[in-house]
């Protein structure tokens, strides 16, 4: 059985991305041994049925879900979440923003402007927030993801005044 299915118990549902990677709605990521009253041997999931459910998810939905996860994680690592300074890690934020920029740039024509526009806006906001959070800001064109998007100029504060 592929390692993807280790510890996942089928209860039906559609594919989605969970905090630890792909999961299915209605499925638990908890190992069966952690459930009260459950036997210690995991039940074998219906791999064929799960594959069909995953295949039913449109690519646009998968791409936008991954992008939102990258955005959320980058925001936390920029210290923008509640209790921000505790989780601030600019090195991790740089990696996440660069990955997001690659995904958004590469998929823009595939997902269409309806989905791509808000992803680009979110990406730009994160790039500007990174520049603002850096003690020594990168040169224009050298910031996270800018090799994919080109230089990002401005500040989050100046964007909100428009």
PDB file of C-alpha atoms in Angstrom:
ATOM      1  CA  UNK A   1       0.000   0.000   0.000  1.00  0.00           C
ATOM      2  CA  UNK A   2       1.410   3.477  -0.844  1.00  0.00           C
ATOM      3  CA  UNK A   3       2.685   5.443   2.181  1.00  0.00           C
ATOM      4  CA  UNK A   4       0.135   8.167   1.356  1.00  0.00           C
ATOM      5  CA  UNK A   5      -2.593   5.979   2.843  1.00  0.00           C
ATOM      6  CA  UNK A   6      -0.768   5.022   6.070  1.00  0.00           C
ATOM      7  CA  UNK A   7      -2.953   5.897   9.034  1.00  0.00           C
ATOM      8  CA  UNK A   8      -5.914   7.127   6.977  1.00  0.00           C
ATOM      9  CA  UNK A   9      -9.236   5.429   7.600  1.00  0.00           C
ATOM     10  CA  UNK A  10     -11.843   5.651   4.853  1.00  0.00           C
ATOM     11  CA  UNK A  11     -15.266   7.016   5.691  1.00  0.00           C
ATOM     12  CA  UNK A  12     -16.040   8.379   2.222  1.00  0.00           C
ATOM     13  CA  UNK A  13     -15.645  11.857   0.819  1.00  0.00           C
ATOM     14  CA  UNK A  14     -13.756  13.969  -1.698  1.00  0.00           C
ATOM     15  CA  UNK A  15     -10.054  14.712  -1.981  1.00  0.00           C
ATOM     16  CA  UNK A  16      -8.637  17.793  -0.277  1.00  0.00           C
ATOM     17  CA  UNK A  17      -5.358  19.023   1.141  1.00  0.00           C
ATOM     18  CA  UNK A  18      -5.099  18.701   4.890  1.00  0.00           C
ATOM     19  CA  UNK A  19      -2.468  20.202   7.189  1.00  0.00           C
ATOM     20  CA  UNK A  20      -0.218  17.199   6.597  1.00  0.00           C
ATOM     21  CA  UNK A  21      -0.801  16.756   2.856  1.00  0.00           C
ATOM     22  CA  UNK A  22      -3.556  15.263   0.718  1.00  0.00           C
ATOM     23  CA  UNK A  23      -6.505  13.776   2.576  1.00  0.00           C
ATOM     24  CA  UNK A  24     -10.117  13.035   1.835  1.00  0.00           C
ATOM     25  CA  UNK A  25     -13.103  14.785   3.402  1.00  0.00           C
ATOM     26  CA  UNK A  26     -14.505  12.575   6.089  1.00  0.00           C
ATOM     27  CA  UNK A  27     -11.234  10.711   6.583  1.00  0.00           C
ATOM     28  CA  UNK A  28      -9.163  10.778   9.715  1.00  0.00           C
ATOM     29  CA  UNK A  29      -5.402  11.231   9.715  1.00  0.00           C
ATOM     30  CA  UNK A  30      -5.344   9.617  13.150  1.00  0.00           C
ATOM     31  CA  UNK A  31      -3.798   6.172  13.337  1.00  0.00           C
ATOM     32  CA  UNK A  32      -6.404   3.511  14.140  1.00  0.00           C
ATOM     33  CA  UNK A  33      -4.554   2.578  17.336  1.00  0.00           C
ATOM     34  CA  UNK A  34      -5.294   6.077  18.657  1.00  0.00           C
ATOM     35  CA  UNK A  35      -9.061   5.635  18.400  1.00  0.00           C
ATOM     36  CA  UNK A  36     -10.885   4.371  21.471  1.00  0.00           C
ATOM     37  CA  UNK A  37     -12.449   0.941  21.075  1.00  0.00           C
ATOM     38  CA  UNK A  38     -10.858   0.346  17.665  1.00  0.00           C
ATOM     39  CA  UNK A  39      -8.796  -2.747  16.861  1.00  0.00           C
ATOM     40  CA  UNK A  40      -5.057  -2.306  16.431  1.00  0.00           C
ATOM     41  CA  UNK A  41      -5.002  -3.537  12.809  1.00  0.00           C
ATOM     42  CA  UNK A  42      -5.764  -0.738  10.336  1.00  0.00           C
ATOM     43  CA  UNK A  43      -8.592  -1.299   7.900  1.00  0.00           C
ATOM     44  CA  UNK A  44      -7.376  -1.389   4.300  1.00  0.00           C
ATOM     45  CA  UNK A  45      -8.739   1.601   2.375  1.00  0.00           C
ATOM     46  CA  UNK A  46     -10.432   1.099  -0.966  1.00  0.00           C
ATOM     47  CA  UNK A  47      -7.537   2.468  -3.061  1.00  0.00           C
ATOM     48  CA  UNK A  48      -9.511   2.247  -6.294  1.00  0.00           C
ATOM     49  CA  UNK A  49     -12.396   4.240  -4.810  1.00  0.00           C
ATOM     50  CA  UNK A  50     -10.051   6.833  -3.332  1.00  0.00           C
ATOM     51  CA  UNK A  51      -8.282   7.275  -6.654  1.00  0.00           C
ATOM     52  CA  UNK A  52     -11.595   7.928  -8.380  1.00  0.00           C
ATOM     53  CA  UNK A  53     -12.519  10.573  -5.776  1.00  0.00           C
ATOM     54  CA  UNK A  54      -9.171  12.328  -6.238  1.00  0.00           C
ATOM     55  CA  UNK A  55      -9.586  12.181 -10.015  1.00  0.00           C
ATOM     56  CA  UNK A  56     -12.955  13.970  -9.689  1.00  0.00           C
ATOM     57  CA  UNK A  57     -11.344  17.079  -8.172  1.00  0.00           C
ATOM     58  CA  UNK A  58     -10.768  19.715 -10.874  1.00  0.00           C
ATOM     59  CA  UNK A  59      -7.154  20.789 -11.387  1.00  0.00           C
ATOM     60  CA  UNK A  60      -8.116  24.430 -10.724  1.00  0.00           C
ATOM     61  CA  UNK A  61      -9.334  23.446  -7.261  1.00  0.00           C
ATOM     62  CA  UNK A  62      -6.133  21.544  -6.479  1.00  0.00           C
ATOM     63  CA  UNK A  63      -3.938  24.415  -7.706  1.00  0.00           C
ATOM     64  CA  UNK A  64      -5.830  27.098  -5.785  1.00  0.00           C
ATOM     65  CA  UNK A  65      -5.900  24.956  -2.625  1.00  0.00           C
ATOM     66  CA  UNK A  66      -2.143  24.441  -2.765  1.00  0.00           C
ATOM     67  CA  UNK A  67      -1.655  28.171  -3.390  1.00  0.00           C
ATOM     68  CA  UNK A  68      -3.803  29.079  -0.372  1.00  0.00           C
ATOM     69  CA  UNK A  69      -1.802  26.680   1.817  1.00  0.00           C
ATOM     70  CA  UNK A  70       1.454  28.258   0.621  1.00  0.00           C
ATOM     71  CA  UNK A  71       0.050  31.750   1.263  1.00  0.00           C
ATOM     72  CA  UNK A  72      -1.148  30.860   4.743  1.00  0.00           C
ATOM     73  CA  UNK A  73       2.131  29.247   5.718  1.00  0.00           C
ATOM     74  CA  UNK A  74       4.133  32.166   4.304  1.00  0.00           C
ATOM     75  CA  UNK A  75       1.970  34.657   6.243  1.00  0.00           C
ATOM     76  CA  UNK A  76       2.585  32.746   9.479  1.00  0.00           C
ATOM     77  CA  UNK A  77       6.330  32.669   8.791  1.00  0.00           C
ATOM     78  CA  UNK A  78       6.274  36.412   8.106  1.00  0.00           C
ATOM     79  CA  UNK A  79       4.816  36.926  11.571  1.00  0.00           C
ATOM     80  CA  UNK A  80       1.437  38.090  10.236  1.00  0.00           C
ATOM     81  CA  UNK A  81      -0.618  35.574  12.216  1.00  0.00           C
ATOM     82  CA  UNK A  82      -1.860  35.937  15.776  1.00  0.00           C
ATOM     83  CA  UNK A  83       1.199  35.710  18.065  1.00  0.00           C
ATOM     84  CA  UNK A  84       3.255  36.494  14.975  1.00  0.00           C
ATOM     85  CA  UNK A  85       6.734  37.123  16.327  1.00  0.00           C
ATOM     86  CA  UNK A  86       6.723  33.686  17.951  1.00  0.00           C
ATOM     87  CA  UNK A  87       6.476  31.969  14.534  1.00  0.00           C
ATOM     88  CA  UNK A  88       8.463  34.449  12.430  1.00  0.00           C
ATOM     89  CA  UNK A  89      11.017  32.718  10.184  1.00  0.00           C
ATOM     90  CA  UNK A  90      11.991  34.759   7.125  1.00  0.00           C
ATOM     91  CA  UNK A  91      14.082  31.960   5.611  1.00  0.00           C
ATOM     92  CA  UNK A  92      11.037  29.677   5.563  1.00  0.00           C
ATOM     93  CA  UNK A  93       8.828  32.529   4.319  1.00  0.00           C
ATOM     94  CA  UNK A  94      11.246  33.157   1.429  1.00  0.00           C
ATOM     95  CA  UNK A  95      11.033  29.511   0.326  1.00  0.00           C
ATOM     96  CA  UNK A  96       7.246  29.459   0.534  1.00  0.00           C
ATOM     97  CA  UNK A  97       6.814  32.740  -1.349  1.00  0.00           C
ATOM     98  CA  UNK A  98       9.192  31.572  -4.079  1.00  0.00           C
ATOM     99  CA  UNK A  99       7.267  28.294  -4.434  1.00  0.00           C
ATOM    100  CA  UNK A 100       3.992  30.235  -4.542  1.00  0.00           C
ATOM    101  CA  UNK A 101       5.364  32.581  -7.214  1.00  0.00           C
ATOM    102  CA  UNK A 102       6.402  29.624  -9.353  1.00  0.00           C
ATOM    103  CA  UNK A 103       2.999  27.969  -8.968  1.00  0.00           C
ATOM    104  CA  UNK A 104       1.006  31.149  -9.636  1.00  0.00           C
ATOM    105  CA  UNK A 105       3.136  32.113 -12.635  1.00  0.00           C
ATOM    106  CA  UNK A 106       3.147  28.644 -14.177  1.00  0.00           C
ATOM    107  CA  UNK A 107      -0.568  28.018 -13.653  1.00  0.00           C
ATOM    108  CA  UNK A 108      -1.977  31.469 -14.478  1.00  0.00           C
ATOM    109  CA  UNK A 109      -3.019  30.564 -18.026  1.00  0.00           C
ATOM    110  CA  UNK A 110      -4.405  27.210 -16.888  1.00  0.00           C
ATOM    111  CA  UNK A 111      -6.615  28.515 -14.069  1.00  0.00           C
ATOM    112  CA  UNK A 112      -7.843  31.631 -15.877  1.00  0.00           C
ATOM    113  CA  UNK A 113      -7.907  35.242 -14.737  1.00  0.00           C
ATOM    114  CA  UNK A 114     -10.865  34.698 -12.384  1.00  0.00           C
ATOM    115  CA  UNK A 115      -8.687  32.469 -10.163  1.00  0.00           C
ATOM    116  CA  UNK A 116      -5.249  33.863 -11.056  1.00  0.00           C
ATOM    117  CA  UNK A 117      -5.944  37.522 -10.183  1.00  0.00           C
ATOM    118  CA  UNK A 118      -6.553  37.004  -6.443  1.00  0.00           C
ATOM    119  CA  UNK A 119      -3.593  34.605  -6.278  1.00  0.00           C
ATOM    120  CA  UNK A 120      -1.339  37.243  -7.864  1.00  0.00           C
ATOM    121  CA  UNK A 121      -2.666  39.889  -5.447  1.00  0.00           C
ATOM    122  CA  UNK A 122      -2.000  37.648  -2.454  1.00  0.00           C
ATOM    123  CA  UNK A 123       1.470  36.825  -3.761  1.00  0.00           C
ATOM    124  CA  UNK A 124       2.331  40.503  -4.234  1.00  0.00           C
ATOM    125  CA  UNK A 125       1.095  41.323  -0.729  1.00  0.00           C
ATOM    126  CA  UNK A 126       3.326  38.599   0.716  1.00  0.00           C
ATOM    127  CA  UNK A 127       6.307  39.774  -1.323  1.00  0.00           C
ATOM    128  CA  UNK A 128       5.808  43.326  -0.060  1.00  0.00           C
ATOM    129  CA  UNK A 129       5.317  42.122   3.522  1.00  0.00           C
ATOM    130  CA  UNK A 130       8.563  40.144   3.239  1.00  0.00           C
ATOM    131  CA  UNK A 131      10.415  43.253   2.046  1.00  0.00           C
ATOM    132  CA  UNK A 132       8.966  45.232   4.968  1.00  0.00           C
ATOM    133  CA  UNK A 133       9.840  42.504   7.517  1.00  0.00           C
ATOM    134  CA  UNK A 134      13.448  42.166   6.338  1.00  0.00           C
ATOM    135  CA  UNK A 135      16.111  44.013   8.311  1.00  0.00           C
ATOM    136  CA  UNK A 136      18.081  44.393   5.071  1.00  0.00           C
ATOM    137  CA  UNK A 137      15.602  44.403   2.164  1.00  0.00           C
ATOM    138  CA  UNK A 138      16.592  42.609  -1.038  1.00  0.00           C
ATOM    139  CA  UNK A 139      17.405  44.634  -4.125  1.00  0.00           C
ATOM    140  CA  UNK A 140      14.415  44.985  -6.486  1.00  0.00           C
ATOM    141  CA  UNK A 141      14.203  41.783  -8.523  1.00  0.00           C
ATOM    142  CA  UNK A 142      16.083  39.744  -5.895  1.00  0.00           C
ATOM    143  CA  UNK A 143      13.266  39.221  -3.388  1.00  0.00           C
ATOM    144  CA  UNK A 144      11.389  35.968  -2.888  1.00  0.00           C
ATOM    145  CA  UNK A 145       9.678  34.857  -6.077  1.00  0.00           C
ATOM    146  CA  UNK A 146      10.790  37.885  -8.067  1.00  0.00           C
ATOM    147  CA  UNK A 147      12.685  35.713 -10.540  1.00  0.00           C
ATOM    148  CA  UNK A 148       9.202  34.531 -11.585  1.00  0.00           C
ATOM    149  CA  UNK A 149       7.184  37.736 -11.144  1.00  0.00           C
ATOM    150  CA  UNK A 150       9.716  40.455 -11.825  1.00  0.00           C
ATOM    151  CA  UNK A 151      10.534  43.221  -9.336  1.00  0.00           C
ATOM    152  CA  UNK A 152       7.848  44.099  -6.827  1.00  0.00           C
ATOM    153  CA  UNK A 153       7.885  47.770  -5.908  1.00  0.00           C
ATOM    154  CA  UNK A 154       5.852  49.509  -3.235  1.00  0.00           C
ATOM    155  CA  UNK A 155       4.730  48.708   0.277  1.00  0.00           C
ATOM    156  CA  UNK A 156       1.620  47.092   1.706  1.00  0.00           C
ATOM    157  CA  UNK A 157       0.665  50.443   3.264  1.00  0.00           C
ATOM    158  CA  UNK A 158       0.823  52.284  -0.074  1.00  0.00           C
ATOM    159  CA  UNK A 159      -1.361  49.597  -1.734  1.00  0.00           C
ATOM    160  CA  UNK A 160      -4.149  49.972   0.821  1.00  0.00           C
ATOM    161  CA  UNK A 161      -4.412  53.734   0.202  1.00  0.00           C
ATOM    162  CA  UNK A 162      -5.415  53.268  -3.466  1.00  0.00           C
TER     163      UNK A 162
END
